[in-house]
CSV table of C-alpha atoms in Angstrom, one decimal:
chain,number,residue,atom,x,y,z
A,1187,UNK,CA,24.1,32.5,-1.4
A,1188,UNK,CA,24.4,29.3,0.6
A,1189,UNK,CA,27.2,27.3,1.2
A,1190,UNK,CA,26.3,23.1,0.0
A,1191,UNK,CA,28.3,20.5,0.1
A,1192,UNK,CA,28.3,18.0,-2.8
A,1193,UNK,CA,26.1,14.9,-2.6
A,1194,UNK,CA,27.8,11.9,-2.3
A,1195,UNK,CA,29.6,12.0,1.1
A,1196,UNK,CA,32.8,10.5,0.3
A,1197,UNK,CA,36.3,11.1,2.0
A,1198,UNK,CA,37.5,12.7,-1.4
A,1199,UNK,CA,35.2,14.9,-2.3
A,1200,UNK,CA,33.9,15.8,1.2
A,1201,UNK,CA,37.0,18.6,0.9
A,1202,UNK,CA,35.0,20.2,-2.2
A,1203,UNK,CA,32.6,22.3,-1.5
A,1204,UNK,CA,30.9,24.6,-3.6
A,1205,UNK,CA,29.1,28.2,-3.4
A,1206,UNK,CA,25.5,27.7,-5.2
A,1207,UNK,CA,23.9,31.0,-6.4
A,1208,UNK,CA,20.2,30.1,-5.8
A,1209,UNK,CA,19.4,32.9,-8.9
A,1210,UNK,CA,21.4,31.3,-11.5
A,1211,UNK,CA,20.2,27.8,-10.5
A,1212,UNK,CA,20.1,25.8,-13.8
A,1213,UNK,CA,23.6,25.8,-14.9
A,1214,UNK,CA,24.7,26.4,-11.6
A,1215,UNK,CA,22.5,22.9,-10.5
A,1216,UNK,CA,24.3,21.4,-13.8
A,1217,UNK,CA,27.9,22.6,-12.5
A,1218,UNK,CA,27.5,20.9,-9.6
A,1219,UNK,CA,26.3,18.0,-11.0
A,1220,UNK,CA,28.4,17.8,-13.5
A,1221,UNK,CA,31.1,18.3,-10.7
A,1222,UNK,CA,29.8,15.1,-8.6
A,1223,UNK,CA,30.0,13.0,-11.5
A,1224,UNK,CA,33.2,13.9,-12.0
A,1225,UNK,CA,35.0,13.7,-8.5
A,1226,UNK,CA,32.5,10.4,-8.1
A,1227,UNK,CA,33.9,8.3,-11.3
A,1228,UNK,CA,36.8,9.6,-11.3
A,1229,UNK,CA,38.2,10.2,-8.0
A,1230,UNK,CA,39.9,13.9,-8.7
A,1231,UNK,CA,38.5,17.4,-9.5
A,1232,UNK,CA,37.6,18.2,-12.9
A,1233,UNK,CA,40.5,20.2,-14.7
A,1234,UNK,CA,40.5,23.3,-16.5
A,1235,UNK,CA,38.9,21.7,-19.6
A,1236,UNK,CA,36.2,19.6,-18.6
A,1237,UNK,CA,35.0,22.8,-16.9
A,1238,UNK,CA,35.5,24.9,-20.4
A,1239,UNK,CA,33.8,22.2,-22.2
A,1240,UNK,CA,30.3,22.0,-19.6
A,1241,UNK,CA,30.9,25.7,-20.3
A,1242,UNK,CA,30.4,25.4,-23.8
A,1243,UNK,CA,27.6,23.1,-23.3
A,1244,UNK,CA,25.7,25.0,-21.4
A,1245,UNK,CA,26.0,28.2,-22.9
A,1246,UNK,CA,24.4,26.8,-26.3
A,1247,UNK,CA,20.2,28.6,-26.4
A,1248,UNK,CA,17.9,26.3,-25.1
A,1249,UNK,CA,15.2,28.8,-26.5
A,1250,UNK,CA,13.7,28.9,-29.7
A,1251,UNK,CA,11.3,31.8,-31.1
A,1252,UNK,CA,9.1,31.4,-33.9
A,1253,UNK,CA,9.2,35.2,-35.4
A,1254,UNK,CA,7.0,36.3,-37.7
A,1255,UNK,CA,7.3,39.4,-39.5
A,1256,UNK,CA,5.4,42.6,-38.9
A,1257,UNK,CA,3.7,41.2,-35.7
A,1258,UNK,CA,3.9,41.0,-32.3
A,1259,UNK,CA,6.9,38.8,-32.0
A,1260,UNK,CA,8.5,42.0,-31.4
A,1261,UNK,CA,7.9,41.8,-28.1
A,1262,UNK,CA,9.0,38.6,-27.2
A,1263,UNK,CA,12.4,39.2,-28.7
A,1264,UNK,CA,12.7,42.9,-27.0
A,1265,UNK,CA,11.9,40.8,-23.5
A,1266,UNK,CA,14.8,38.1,-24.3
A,1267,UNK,CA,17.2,41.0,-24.8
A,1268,UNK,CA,16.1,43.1,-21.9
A,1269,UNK,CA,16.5,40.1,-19.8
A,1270,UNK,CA,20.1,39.1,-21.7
A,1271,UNK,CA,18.7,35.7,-22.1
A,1272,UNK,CA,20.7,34.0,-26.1
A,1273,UNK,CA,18.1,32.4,-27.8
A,1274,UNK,CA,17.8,30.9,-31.5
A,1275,UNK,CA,14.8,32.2,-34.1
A,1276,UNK,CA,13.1,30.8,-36.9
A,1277,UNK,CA,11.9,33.4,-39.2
A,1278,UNK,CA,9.3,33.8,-41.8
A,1279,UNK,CA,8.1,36.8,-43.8
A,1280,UNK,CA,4.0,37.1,-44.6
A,1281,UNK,CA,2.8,36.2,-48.0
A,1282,UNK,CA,0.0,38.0,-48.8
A,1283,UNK,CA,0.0,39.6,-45.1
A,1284,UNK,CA,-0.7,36.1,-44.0
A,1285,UNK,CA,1.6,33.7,-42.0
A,1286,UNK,CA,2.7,31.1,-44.8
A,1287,UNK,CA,0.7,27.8,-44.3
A,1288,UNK,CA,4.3,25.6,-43.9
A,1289,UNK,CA,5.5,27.9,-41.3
A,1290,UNK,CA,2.4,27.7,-39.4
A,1291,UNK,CA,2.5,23.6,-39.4
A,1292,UNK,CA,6.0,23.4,-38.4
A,1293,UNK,CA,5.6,26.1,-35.3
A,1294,UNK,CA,2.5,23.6,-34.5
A,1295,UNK,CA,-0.6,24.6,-31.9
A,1296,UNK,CA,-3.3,27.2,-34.1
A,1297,UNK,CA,-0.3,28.9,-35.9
A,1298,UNK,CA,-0.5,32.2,-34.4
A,1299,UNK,CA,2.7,33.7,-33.4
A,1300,UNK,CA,5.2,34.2,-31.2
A,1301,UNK,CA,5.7,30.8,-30.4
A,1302,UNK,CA,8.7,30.2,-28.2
A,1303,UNK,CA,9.7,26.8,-27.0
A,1304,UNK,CA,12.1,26.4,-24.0
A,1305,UNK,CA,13.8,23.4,-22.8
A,1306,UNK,CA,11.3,21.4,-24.5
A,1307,UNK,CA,8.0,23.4,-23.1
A,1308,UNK,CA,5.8,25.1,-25.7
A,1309,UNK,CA,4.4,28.4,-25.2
A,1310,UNK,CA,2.2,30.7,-26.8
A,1311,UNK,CA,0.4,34.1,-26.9
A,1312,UNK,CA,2.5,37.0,-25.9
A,1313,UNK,CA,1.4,38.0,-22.4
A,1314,UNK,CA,1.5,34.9,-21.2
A,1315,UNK,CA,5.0,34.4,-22.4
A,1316,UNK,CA,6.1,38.0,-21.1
A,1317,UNK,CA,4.7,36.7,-17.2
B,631,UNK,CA,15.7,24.6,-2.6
B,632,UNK,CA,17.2,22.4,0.0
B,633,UNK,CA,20.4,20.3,-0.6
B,634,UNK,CA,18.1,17.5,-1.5
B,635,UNK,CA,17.2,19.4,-4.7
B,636,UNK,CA,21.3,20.2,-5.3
B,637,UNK,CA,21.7,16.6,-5.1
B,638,UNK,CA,19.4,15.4,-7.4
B,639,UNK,CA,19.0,18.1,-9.9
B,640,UNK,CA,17.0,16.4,-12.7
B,641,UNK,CA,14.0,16.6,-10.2
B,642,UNK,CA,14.5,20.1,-10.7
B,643,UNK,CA,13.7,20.2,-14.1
B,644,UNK,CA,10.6,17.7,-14.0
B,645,UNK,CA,9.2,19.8,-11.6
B,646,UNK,CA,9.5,23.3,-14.1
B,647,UNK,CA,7.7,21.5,-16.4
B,648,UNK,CA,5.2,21.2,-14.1
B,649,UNK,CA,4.7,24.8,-13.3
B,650,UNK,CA,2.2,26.7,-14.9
B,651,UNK,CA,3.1,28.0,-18.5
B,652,UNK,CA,2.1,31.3,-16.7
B,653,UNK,CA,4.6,34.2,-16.0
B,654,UNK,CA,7.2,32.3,-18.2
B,655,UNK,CA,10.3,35.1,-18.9
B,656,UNK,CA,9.4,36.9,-15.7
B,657,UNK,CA,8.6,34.2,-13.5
B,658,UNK,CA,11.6,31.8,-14.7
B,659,UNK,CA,14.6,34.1,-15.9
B,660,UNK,CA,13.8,37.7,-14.1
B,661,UNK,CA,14.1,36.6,-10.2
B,662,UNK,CA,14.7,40.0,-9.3
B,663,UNK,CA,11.2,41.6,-10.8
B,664,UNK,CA,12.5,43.8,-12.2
B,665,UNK,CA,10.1,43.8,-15.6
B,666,UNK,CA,7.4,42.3,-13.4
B,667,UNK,CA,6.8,43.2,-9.5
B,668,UNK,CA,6.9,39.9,-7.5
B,669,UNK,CA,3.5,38.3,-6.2
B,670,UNK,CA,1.5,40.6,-3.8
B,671,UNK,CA,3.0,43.6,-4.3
B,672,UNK,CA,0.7,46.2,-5.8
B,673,UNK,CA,2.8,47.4,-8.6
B,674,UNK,CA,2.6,43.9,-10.1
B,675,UNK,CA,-0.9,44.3,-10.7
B,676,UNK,CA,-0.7,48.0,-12.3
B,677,UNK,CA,1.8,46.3,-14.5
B,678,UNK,CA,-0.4,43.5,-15.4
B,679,UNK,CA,-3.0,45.9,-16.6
B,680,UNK,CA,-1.7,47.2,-19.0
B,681,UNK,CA,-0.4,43.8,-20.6
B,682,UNK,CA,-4.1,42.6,-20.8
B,683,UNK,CA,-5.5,46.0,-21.9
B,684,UNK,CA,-2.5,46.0,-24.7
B,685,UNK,CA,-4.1,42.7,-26.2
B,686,UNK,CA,-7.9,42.7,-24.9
B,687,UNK,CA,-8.7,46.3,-25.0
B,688,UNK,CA,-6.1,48.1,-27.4
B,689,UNK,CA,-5.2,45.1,-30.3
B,690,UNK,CA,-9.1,44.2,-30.4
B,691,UNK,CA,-10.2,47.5,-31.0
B,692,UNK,CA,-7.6,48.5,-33.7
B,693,UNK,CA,-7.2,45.3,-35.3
B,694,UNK,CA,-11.3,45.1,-35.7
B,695,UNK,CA,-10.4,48.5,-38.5
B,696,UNK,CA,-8.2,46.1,-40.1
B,697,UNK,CA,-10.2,43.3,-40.6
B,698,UNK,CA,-12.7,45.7,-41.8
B,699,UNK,CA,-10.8,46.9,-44.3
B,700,UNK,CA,-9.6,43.9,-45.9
B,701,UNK,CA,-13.0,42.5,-45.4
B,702,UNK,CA,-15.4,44.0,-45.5
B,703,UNK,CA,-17.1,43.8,-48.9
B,704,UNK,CA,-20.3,45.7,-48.9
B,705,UNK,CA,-21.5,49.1,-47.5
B,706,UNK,CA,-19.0,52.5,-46.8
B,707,UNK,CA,-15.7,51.0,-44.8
B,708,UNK,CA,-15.4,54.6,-43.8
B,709,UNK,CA,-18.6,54.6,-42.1
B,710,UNK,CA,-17.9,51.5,-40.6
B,711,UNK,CA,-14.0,53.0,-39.3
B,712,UNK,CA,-15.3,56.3,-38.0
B,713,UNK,CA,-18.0,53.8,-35.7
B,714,UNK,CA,-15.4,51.8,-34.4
B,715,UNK,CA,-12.5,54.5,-34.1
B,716,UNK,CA,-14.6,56.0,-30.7
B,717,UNK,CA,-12.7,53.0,-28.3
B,718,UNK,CA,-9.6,53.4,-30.0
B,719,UNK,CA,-9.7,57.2,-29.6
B,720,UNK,CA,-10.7,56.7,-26.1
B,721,UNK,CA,-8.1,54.2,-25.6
B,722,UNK,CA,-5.4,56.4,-26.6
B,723,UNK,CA,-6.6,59.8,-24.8
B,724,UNK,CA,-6.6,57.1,-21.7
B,725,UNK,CA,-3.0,55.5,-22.6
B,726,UNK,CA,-2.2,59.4,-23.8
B,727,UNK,CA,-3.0,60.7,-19.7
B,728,UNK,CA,-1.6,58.2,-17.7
B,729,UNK,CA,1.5,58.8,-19.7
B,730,UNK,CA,1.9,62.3,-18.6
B,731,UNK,CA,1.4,61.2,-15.2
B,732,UNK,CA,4.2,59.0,-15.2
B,733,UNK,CA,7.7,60.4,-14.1
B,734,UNK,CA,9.8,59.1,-16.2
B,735,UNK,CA,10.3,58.0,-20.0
B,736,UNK,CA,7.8,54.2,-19.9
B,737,UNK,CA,4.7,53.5,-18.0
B,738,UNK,CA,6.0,53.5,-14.6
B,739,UNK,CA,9.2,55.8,-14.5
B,740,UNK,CA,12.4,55.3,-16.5
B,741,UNK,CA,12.7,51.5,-15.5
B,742,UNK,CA,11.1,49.1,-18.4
B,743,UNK,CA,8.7,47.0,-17.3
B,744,UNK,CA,6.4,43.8,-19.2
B,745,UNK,CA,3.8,46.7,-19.6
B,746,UNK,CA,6.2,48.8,-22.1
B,747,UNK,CA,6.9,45.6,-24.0
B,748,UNK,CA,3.5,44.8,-24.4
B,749,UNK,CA,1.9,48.4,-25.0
B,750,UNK,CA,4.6,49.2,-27.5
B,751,UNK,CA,3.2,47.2,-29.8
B,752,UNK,CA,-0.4,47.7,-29.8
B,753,UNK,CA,-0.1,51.5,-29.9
B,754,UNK,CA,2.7,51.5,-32.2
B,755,UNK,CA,0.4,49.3,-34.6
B,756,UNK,CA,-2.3,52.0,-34.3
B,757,UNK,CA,-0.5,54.8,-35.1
B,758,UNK,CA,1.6,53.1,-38.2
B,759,UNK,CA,-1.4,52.3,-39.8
B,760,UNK,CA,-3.4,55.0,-38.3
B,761,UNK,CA,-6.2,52.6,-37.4
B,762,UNK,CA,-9.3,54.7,-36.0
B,763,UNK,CA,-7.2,57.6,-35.9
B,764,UNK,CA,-9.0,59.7,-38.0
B,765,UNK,CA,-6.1,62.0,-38.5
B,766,UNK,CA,-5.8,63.0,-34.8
B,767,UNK,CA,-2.3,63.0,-33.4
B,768,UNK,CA,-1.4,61.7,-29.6
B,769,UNK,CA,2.2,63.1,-28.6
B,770,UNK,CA,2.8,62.0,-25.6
B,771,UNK,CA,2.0,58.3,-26.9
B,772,UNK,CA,4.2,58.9,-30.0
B,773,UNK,CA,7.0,60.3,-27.6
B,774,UNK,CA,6.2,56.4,-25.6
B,775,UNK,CA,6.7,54.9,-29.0
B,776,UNK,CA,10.1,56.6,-30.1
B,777,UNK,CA,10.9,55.8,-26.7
B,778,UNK,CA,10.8,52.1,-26.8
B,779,UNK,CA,12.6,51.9,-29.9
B,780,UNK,CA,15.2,53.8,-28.6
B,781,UNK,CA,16.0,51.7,-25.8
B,782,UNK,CA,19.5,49.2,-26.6
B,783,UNK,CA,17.4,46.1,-26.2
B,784,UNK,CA,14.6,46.9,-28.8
B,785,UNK,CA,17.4,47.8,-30.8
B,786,UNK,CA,19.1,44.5,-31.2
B,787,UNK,CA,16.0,42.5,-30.5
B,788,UNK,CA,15.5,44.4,-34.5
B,789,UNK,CA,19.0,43.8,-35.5
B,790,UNK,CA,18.5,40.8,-34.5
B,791,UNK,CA,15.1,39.6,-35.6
B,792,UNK,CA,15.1,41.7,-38.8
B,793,UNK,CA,11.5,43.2,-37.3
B,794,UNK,CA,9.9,45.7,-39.3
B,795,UNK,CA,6.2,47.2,-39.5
């Protein structure tokens, strides 16, 4: 835990100081942020809703898994639960036992699956993503 | 991460995009390594083992009896299985031994670890569609299997996903 003050160093929002979990640092980085914004344009503390709203925001997946059936996207969804992390899935059966050609050009890369994107970043092959 | 990375937190995310795609779930959401020892620590690289051998030693050998089967087009592909089924069995009497020395339940205890989630697959593959096989029966990696799967996570990752073999 450490103790931070918020950014901008003015006489209002000097008072406001905030307790930053260095493990939960992404929302906790866009809390504060969101809080500095707030106190800076506005000149008071955010209320009750703008918190439940950045809440709500924030809470939405940022990952996406490409899952296809009978393989060993299996694995990359049992990680994502172990670790209690939401995330959204695009599914597709096999046709033929094969991935379906259209499925294959909209996950992009060589169309081998589990293909998980996160905040924008691509990745593929299954151990790697595991690590 | 100093206050100068509180302030400006956008840098943060530049910089993660940076990182090597390496050790993505582990490295990124699981700070306390708990599926995946931290960096220098012994136990890290008995995990990683067994996530490379799941793909490079245990999928390559069983999956080389599938494409054979759905390939192969001349010849006896029963001749061709019993020739290849020697590194799966050997694979599983290995996979089969280290299980009964572990303590617990998984790999390394009762505590789930990257190498679970990456062996489940593999062996459960072989034994579903009893690839080099040859009617020989592994209970202790069975046991590992019906493990896994009964864990709450595998669980909803199926309900989830709508998984099946």
């Amino acid at each position: 835990m450490l103790m931070s003050t918020l950014p901008h160093q003015s006489s209002i929002n000097k008072r406001w100081s905030i307790q930053v979990d260095l493990g939960t640092s992404r929302w906790t980085l866009a809390y504060v942020y969101f809080v500095t914004r707030l106190v800076h344009l506005q000149n008071k503390p955010p209320t009750l809703t703008d918190l439940e709203s950045l809440i709500a925001a924030t809470m939405a997946p940022q990952i996406t898994l490409y899952f296809l059936q009978a393989s060993r996207c299996i694995r990359t969804a049992w990680q994502l639960h172990e670790q209690g992390l939401d995330y959204d899935f695009k599914f597709s059966p096999r046709v033929n036992g094969l991935a379906p050609p259209e499925f294959r050009k909209e996950a992009g890369g060589l169309g081998k699956f589990p293909i998980l994107i996160d905040n924008g970043v691509t990745l593929t092959e299954s151990g790697n993503i595991a690590e | 991460v100093s206050q100068e990375t509180v302030a400006r937190p956008f840098q943060v995310i530049l910089l993660k995009q940076s990182f090597s795609l390496k050790r993505y779930l582990c490295d990124t959401y699981d700070t306390s390594h708990r599926l995946l020892p931290a960096v220098g620590d012994p136990k890290r690289y008995a995990v990683l083992q067994w996530v490379h051998a799941a793909e490079a030693t245990f999928a390559l050998h069983s999956i080389s009896v599938m494409y054979a089967r759905w390939h192969q087009k001349s010849g006896d592909p029963k001749e061709t299985e019993i020739g290849l089924s020697k590194n799966i069995q050997n694979d599983l009497d290995f996979l089969n031994a280290e299980l009964e020395k572990s303590k617990g339940k998984f790999l390394f205890g009762d505590e789930l670890t990257v190498a679970d989630i990456q062996m489940h697959f593999s062996v459960a593959f072989i034994l579903a569609r009893e690839l080099g096989t040859l009617g020989k029966r592994w209970e202790r990696c069975e046991k590992f299997v019906k493990d896994c799967e009964a864990t709450e996570s595998y669980k909803k990752a199926v309900e989830k996903t709508g998984h099946s073999f």
